[in-house]
CSV table of C-alpha atoms and ligand atoms in Angstrom, one decimal:
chain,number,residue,atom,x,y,z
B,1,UNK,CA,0.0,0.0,0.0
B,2,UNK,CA,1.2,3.6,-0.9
B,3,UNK,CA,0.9,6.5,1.2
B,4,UNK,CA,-1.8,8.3,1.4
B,5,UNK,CA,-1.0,11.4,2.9
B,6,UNK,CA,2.6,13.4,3.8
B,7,UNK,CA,1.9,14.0,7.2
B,8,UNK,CA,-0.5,12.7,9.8
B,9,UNK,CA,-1.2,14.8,12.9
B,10,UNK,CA,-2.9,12.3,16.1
B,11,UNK,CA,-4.1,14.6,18.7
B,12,UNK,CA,-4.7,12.2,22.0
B,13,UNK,CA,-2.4,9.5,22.0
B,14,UNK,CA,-4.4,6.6,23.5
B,15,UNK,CA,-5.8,3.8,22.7
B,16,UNK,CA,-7.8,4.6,19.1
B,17,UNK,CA,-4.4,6.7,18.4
B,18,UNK,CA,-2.0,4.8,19.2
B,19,UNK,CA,-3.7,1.7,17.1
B,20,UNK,CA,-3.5,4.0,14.2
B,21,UNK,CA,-0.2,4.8,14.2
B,22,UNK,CA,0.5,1.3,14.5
B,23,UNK,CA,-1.8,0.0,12.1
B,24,UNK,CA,-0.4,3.4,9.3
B,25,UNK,CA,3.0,1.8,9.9
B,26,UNK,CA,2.4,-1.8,9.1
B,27,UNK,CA,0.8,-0.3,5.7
B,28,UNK,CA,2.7,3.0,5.2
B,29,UNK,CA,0.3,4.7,4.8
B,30,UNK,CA,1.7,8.7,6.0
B,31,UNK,CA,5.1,10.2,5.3
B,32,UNK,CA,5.3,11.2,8.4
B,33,UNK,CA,2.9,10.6,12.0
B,34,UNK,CA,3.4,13.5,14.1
B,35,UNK,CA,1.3,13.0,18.0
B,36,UNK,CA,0.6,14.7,21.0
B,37,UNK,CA,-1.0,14.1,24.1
B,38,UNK,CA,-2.3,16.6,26.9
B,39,UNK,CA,0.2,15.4,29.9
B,40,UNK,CA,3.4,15.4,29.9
B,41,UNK,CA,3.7,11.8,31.0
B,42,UNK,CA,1.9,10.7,28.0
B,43,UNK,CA,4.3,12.4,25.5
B,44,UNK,CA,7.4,11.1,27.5
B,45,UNK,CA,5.8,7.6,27.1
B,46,UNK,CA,4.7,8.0,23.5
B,47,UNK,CA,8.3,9.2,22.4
B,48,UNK,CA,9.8,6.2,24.8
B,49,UNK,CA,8.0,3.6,22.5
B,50,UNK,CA,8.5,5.0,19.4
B,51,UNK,CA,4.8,5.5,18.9
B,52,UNK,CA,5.0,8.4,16.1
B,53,UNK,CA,8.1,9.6,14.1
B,54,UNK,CA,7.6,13.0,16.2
B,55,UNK,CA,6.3,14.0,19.4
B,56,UNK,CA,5.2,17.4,19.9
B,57,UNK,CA,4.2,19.8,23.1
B,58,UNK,CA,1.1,21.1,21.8
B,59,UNK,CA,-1.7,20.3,19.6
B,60,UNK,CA,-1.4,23.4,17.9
B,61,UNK,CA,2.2,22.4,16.8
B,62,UNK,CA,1.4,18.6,16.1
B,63,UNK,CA,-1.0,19.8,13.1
B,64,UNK,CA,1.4,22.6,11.5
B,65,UNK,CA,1.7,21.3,7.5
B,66,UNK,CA,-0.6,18.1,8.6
B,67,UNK,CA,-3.1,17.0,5.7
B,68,UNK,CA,-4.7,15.0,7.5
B,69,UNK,CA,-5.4,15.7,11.6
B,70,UNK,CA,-7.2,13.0,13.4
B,71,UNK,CA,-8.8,13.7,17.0
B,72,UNK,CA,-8.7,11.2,19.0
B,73,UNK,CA,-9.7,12.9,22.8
B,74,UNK,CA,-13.0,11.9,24.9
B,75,UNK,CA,-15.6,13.3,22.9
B,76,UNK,CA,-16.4,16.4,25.8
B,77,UNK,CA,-12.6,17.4,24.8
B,78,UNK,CA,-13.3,18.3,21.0
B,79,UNK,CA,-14.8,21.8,20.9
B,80,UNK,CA,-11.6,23.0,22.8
B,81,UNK,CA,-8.8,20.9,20.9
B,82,UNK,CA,-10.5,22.2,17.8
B,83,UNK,CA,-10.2,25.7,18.7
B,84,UNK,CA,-6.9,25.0,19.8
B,85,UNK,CA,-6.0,23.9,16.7
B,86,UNK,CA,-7.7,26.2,14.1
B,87,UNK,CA,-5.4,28.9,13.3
B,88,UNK,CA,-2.9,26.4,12.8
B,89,UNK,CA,-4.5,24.1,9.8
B,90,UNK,CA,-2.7,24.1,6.5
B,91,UNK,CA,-4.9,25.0,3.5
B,92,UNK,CA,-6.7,21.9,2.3
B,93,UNK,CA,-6.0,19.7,5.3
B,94,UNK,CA,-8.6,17.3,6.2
B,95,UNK,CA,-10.0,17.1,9.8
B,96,UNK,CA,-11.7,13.4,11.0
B,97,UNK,CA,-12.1,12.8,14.6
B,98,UNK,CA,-13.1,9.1,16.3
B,99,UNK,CA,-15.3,10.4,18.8
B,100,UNK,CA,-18.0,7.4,19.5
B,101,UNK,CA,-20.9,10.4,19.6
B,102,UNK,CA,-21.3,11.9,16.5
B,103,UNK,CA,-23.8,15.1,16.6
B,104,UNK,CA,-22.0,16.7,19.4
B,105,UNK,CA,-19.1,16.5,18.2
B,106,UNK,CA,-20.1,18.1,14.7
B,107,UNK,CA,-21.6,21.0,16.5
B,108,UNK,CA,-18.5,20.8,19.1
B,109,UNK,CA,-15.7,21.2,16.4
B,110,UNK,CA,-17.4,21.8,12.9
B,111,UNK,CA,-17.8,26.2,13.8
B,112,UNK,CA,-14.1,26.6,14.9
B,113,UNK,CA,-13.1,25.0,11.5
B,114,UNK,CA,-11.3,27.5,9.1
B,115,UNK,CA,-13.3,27.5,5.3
B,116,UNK,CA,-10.0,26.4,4.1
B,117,UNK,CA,-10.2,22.4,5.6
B,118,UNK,CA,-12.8,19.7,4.9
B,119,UNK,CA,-14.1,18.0,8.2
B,120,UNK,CA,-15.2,14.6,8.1
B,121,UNK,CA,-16.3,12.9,10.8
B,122,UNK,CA,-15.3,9.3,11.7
B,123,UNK,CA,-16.1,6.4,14.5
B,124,UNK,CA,-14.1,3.1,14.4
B,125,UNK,CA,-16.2,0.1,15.8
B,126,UNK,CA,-13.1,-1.0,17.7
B,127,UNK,CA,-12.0,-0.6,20.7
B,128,UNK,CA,-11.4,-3.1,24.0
B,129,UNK,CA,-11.4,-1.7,27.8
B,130,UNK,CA,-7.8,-0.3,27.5
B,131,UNK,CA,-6.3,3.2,27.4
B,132,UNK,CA,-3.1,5.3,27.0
B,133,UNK,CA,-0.3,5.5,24.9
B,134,UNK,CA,1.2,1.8,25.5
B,135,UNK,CA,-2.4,0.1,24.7
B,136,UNK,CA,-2.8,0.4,20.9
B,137,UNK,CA,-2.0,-2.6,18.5
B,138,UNK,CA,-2.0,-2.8,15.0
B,139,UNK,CA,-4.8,-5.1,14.3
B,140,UNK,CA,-7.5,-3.5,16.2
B,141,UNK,CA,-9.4,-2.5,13.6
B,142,UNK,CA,-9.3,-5.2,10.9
B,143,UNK,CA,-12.3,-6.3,9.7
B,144,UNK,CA,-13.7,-3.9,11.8
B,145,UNK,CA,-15.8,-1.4,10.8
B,146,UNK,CA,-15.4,2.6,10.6
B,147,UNK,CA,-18.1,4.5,9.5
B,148,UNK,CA,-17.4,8.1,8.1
B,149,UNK,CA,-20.3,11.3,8.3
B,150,UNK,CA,-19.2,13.4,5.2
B,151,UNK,CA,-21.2,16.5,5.0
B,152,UNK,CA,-23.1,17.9,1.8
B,153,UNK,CA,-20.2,19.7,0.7
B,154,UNK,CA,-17.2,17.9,1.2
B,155,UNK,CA,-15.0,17.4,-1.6
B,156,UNK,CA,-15.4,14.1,-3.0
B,157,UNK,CA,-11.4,13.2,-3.0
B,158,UNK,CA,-11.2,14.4,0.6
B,159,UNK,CA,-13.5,11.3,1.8
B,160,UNK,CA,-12.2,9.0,-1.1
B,161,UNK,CA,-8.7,9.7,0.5
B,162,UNK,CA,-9.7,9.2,4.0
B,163,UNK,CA,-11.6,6.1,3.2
B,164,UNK,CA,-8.4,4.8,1.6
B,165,UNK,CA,-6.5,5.6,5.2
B,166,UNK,CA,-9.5,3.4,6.8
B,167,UNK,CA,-9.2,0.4,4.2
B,168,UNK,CA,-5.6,0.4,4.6
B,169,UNK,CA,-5.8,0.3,8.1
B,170,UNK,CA,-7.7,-2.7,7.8
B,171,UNK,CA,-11.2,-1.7,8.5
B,172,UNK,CA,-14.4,-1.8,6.5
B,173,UNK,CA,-15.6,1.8,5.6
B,174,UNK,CA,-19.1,2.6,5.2
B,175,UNK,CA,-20.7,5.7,5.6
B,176,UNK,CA,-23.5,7.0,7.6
B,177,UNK,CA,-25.6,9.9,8.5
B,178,UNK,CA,-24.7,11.5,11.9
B,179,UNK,CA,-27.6,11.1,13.9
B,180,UNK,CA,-28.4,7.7,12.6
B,181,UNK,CA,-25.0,6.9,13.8
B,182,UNK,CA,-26.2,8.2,17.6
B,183,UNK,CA,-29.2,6.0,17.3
B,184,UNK,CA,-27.5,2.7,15.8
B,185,UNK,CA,-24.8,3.5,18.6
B,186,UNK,CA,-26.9,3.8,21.3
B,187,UNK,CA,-28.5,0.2,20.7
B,188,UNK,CA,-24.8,-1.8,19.7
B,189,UNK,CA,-22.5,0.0,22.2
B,190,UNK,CA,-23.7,2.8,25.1
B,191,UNK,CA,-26.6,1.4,26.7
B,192,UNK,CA,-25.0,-2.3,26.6
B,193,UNK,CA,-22.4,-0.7,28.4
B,194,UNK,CA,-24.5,1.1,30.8
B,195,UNK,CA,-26.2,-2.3,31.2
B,196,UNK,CA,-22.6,-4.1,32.2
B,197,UNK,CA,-22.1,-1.0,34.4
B,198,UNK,CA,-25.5,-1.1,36.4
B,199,UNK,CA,-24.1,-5.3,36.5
B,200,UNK,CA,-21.1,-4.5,38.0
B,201,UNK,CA,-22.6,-2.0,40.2
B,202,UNK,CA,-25.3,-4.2,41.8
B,203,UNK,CA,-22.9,-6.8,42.8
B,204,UNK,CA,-20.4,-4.4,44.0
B,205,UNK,CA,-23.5,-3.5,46.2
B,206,UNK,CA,-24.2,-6.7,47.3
B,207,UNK,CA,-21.0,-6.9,49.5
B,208,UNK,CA,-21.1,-10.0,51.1
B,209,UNK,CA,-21.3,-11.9,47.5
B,210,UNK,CA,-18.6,-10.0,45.5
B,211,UNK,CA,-15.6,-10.2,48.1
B,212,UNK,CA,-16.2,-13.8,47.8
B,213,UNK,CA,-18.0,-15.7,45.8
B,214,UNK,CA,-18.9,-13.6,42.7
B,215,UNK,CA,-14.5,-13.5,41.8
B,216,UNK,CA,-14.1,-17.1,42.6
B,217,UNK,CA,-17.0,-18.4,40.7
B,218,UNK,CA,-17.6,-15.9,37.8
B,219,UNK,CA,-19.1,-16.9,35.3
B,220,UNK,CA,-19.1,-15.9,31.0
B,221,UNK,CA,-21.7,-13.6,31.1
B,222,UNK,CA,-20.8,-11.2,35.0
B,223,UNK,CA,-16.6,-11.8,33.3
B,224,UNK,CA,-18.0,-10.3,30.1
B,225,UNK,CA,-20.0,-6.9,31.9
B,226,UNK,CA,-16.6,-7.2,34.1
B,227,UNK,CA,-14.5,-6.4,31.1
B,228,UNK,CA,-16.2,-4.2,29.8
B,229,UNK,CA,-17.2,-1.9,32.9
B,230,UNK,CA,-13.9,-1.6,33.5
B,231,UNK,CA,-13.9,1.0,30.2
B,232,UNK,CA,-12.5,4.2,30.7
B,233,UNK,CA,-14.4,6.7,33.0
B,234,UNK,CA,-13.5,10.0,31.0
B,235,UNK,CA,-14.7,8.6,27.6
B,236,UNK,CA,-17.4,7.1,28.9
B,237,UNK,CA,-19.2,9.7,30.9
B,238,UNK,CA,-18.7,11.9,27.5
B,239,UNK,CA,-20.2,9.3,26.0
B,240,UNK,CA,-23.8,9.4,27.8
B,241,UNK,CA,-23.7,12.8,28.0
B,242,UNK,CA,-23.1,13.5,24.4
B,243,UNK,CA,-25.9,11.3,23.7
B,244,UNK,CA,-28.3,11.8,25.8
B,245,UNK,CA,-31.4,11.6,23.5
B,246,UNK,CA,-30.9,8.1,21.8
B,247,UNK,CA,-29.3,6.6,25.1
B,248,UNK,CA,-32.5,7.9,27.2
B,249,UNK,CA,-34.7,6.3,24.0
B,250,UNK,CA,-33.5,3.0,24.0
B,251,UNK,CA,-33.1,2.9,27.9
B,252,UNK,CA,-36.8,3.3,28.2
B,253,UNK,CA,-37.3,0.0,25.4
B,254,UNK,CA,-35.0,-1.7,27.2
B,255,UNK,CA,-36.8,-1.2,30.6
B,256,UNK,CA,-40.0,-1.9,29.1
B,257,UNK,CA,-38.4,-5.4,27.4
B,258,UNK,CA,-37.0,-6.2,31.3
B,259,UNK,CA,-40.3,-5.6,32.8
B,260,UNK,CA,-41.9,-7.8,30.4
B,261,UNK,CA,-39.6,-10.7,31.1
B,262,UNK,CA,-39.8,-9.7,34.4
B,263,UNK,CA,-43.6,-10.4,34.1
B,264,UNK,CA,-42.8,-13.5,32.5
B,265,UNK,CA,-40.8,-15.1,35.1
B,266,UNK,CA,-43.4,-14.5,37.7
B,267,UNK,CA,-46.2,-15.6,36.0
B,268,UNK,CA,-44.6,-18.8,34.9
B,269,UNK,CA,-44.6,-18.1,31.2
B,270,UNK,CA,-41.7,-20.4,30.0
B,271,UNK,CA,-42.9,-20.3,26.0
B,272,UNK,CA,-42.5,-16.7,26.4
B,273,UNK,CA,-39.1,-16.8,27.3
B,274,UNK,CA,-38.3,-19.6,25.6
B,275,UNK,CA,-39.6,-17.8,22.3
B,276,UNK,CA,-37.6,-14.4,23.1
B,277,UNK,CA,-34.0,-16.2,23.9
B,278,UNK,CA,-34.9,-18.2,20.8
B,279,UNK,CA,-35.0,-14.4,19.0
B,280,UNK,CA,-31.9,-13.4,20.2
B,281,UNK,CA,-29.6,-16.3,19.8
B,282,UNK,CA,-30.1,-15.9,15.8
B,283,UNK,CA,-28.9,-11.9,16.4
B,284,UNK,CA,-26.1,-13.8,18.1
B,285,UNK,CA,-25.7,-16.2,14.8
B,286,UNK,CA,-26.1,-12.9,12.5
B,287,UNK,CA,-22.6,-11.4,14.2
B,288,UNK,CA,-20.5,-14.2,13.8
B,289,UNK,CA,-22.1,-15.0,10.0
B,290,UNK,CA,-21.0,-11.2,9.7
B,291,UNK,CA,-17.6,-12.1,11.0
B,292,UNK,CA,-17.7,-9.1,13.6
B,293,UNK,CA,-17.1,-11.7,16.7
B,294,UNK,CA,-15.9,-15.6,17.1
B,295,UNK,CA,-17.9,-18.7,18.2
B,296,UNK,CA,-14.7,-19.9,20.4
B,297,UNK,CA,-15.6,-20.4,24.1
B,298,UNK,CA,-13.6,-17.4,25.3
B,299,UNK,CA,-15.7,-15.2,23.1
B,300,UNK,CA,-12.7,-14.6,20.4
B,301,UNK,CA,-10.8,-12.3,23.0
B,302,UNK,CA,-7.8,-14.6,23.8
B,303,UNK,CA,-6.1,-14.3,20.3
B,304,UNK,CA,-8.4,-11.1,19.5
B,305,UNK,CA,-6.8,-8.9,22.3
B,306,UNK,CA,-10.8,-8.0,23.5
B,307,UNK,CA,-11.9,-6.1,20.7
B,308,UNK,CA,-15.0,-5.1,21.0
B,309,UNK,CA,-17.1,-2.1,19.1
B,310,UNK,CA,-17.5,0.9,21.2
P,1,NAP,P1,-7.6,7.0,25.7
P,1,NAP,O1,-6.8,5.8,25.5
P,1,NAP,O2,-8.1,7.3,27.1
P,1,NAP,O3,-6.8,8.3,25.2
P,1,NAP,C1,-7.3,9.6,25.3
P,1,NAP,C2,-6.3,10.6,24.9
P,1,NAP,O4,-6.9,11.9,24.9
P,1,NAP,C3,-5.1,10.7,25.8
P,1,NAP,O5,-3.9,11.0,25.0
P,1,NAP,C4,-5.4,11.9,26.7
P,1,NAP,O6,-4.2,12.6,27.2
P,1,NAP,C5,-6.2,12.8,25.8
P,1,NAP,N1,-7.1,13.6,26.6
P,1,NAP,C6,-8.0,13.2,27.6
P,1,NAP,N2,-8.7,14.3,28.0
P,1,NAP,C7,-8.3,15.4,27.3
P,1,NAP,C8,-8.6,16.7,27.3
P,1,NAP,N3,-9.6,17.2,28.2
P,1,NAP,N4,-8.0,17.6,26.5
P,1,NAP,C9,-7.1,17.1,25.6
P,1,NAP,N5,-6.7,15.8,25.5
P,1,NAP,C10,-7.3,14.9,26.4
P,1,NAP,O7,-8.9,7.1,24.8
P,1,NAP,P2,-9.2,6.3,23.5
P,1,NAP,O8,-9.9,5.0,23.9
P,1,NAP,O9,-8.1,6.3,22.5
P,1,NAP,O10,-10.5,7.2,22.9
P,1,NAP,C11,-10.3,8.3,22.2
P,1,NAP,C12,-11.5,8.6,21.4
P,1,NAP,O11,-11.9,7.5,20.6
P,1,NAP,C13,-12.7,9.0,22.3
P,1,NAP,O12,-13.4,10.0,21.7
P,1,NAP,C14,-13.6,7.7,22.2
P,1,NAP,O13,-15.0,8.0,22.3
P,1,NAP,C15,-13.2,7.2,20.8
P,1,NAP,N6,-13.3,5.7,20.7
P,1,NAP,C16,-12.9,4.9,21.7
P,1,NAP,C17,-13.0,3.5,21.6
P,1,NAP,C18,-12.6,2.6,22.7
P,1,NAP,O14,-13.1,1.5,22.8
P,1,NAP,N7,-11.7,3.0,23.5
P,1,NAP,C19,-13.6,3.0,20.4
P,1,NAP,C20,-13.9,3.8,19.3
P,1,NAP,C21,-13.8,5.2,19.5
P,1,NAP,P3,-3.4,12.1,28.5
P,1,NAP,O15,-3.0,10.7,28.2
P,1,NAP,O16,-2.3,13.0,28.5
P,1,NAP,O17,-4.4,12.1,29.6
């Protein structure tokens, strides 16, 4: 694979970052990757590894003769990294973030933007429970997908470029309309990991179980809201209050769905159950046909490093 761009700026050098510049450098894909993280400790770590050819103080530095900038912060830290950054775009530059909320972002970032850049928005469905500079691999987002929000007036070549970057990273690129993404999001990642949250939570709660027996005799499905509600705090509080609307919409269905089986428990309904888990294992079926998850008895994550969309 060619490169596709001179000079790559990451701003946020965690996880989804530090995955990229990975994954740009197994393809060589950019002339250049230039990063930079907001603590200092970060940046030491970041030029430590090796992560990017050059390791800068500021974000307003990283992006100086960037065509391409990529934000990768929580998705509350956008609006001020893009004002940050603004008077500092070259002429033609394109802007894509990987924020997992999409319409706040776009009205977080899109009005400090300089006429002179094309902004396309971007969310890779990849991610596992990890963060910082030291947590990224190279295959996190093959076969993966990463869905881009051009607007009505971006240049054609802009996205066809950007969607090269995706492909060669090794993702699937489709794209999508920004608040469909919140919706489709809010169903597939944030309120599944509210759910695993609340999980975690109750049986933190019930004291007397977790300091004993819940470790020792964990089973798949508590290991599974375990992994995952050990996500990162930051992004995920940016995450529900970003997207508040669709999160609070299918929170409601899915009370409504628990109170149901609820219902059905007490009153002894077993076809009713039986008929609903019969529903869902086909969803289950329909992910692994799609090749977006493994049948193997550890869920795929031993050789898969926990992937996960988020
Ligand atoms: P991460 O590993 O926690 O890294 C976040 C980076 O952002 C760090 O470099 C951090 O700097 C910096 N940062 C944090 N707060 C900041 C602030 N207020 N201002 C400026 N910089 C700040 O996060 P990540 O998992 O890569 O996530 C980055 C983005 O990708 C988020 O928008 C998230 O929604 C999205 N995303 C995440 C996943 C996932 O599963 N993790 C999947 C898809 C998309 P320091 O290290 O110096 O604190």
């Amino acid at each position: 694979m060619s490169q596709i761009y001179n000079r790559v700026a990451l701003i946020g050098l965690g996880l989804i970052a530090g995955s990229m510049a990975h994954a740009m450098r197994r393809a060589d894909l950019a002339g250049e990757i230039v990063g930079t993280a907001r603590s200092e400790e970060s940046r030491e770590i970041a030029r430590r590894i090796g992560l990017c050819d050059r390791v800068t103080d500021t974000a307003a530095k990283a992006v100086q003769g960037a065509d391409l900038v990529v934000l990768c912060v929580p998705v509350g830290a956008m609006g001020a990294v893009a004002r940050e950054i603004a008077p500092h775009l070259a002429p033609g530059a394109t802007i894509t973030d990987v924020g997992s909320v999409k319409r706040a972002v776009v009205e977080a970032v899109a009005p400090h933007l300089p006429d002179h850049v094309e902004f396309i928005p971007g969310h890779p469905l990849a991610g596992t429970e990890h963060s910082g500079p030291e947590s990224g691999f190279a295959e996190l987002f093959d076969n993966r997908f990463c869905l881009l929000m051009p607007g009505e007036d971006t240049s054609p070549e802009a996205v066809a470029k950007l969607r090269g970057l995706w492909e060669g990273l090794g993702a699937n690129v489709e794209e999508m309309d920004v608040d469909h993404h919140d919706l489709v999001l809010a169903v597939t990642s944030h309120v599944p990991h509210l759910i695993a949250y609340t999980m975690v939570g109750v049986a933190d709660d019930l004291r007397r179980v977790t300091d004993s027996e819940v470790i020792k005799y964990s089973a798949a499905g508590f290991r599974d809201f375990t992994r995952i509600a050990a996500s990162d705090p930051t992004m995920w509080r940016d995450v529900f209050l970003n997207n508040k609307e669709a999160t609070l919409e299918i929170l409601g269905r899915f009370t409504e769905e628990l109170f149901a089986l609820q219902r059905a428990i007490r009153t002894g309904h077993g076809e009713e159950l039986f008929d609903y888990f019969t529903r869902t294992r086909a969803i289950r079926r329909g992910i692994i046909e799609a090749g977006q998850d493994t049948d193997a008895p550890d869920f795929g994550r031993g050789k898969d490093h926990g992937k996960a969309a988020s």
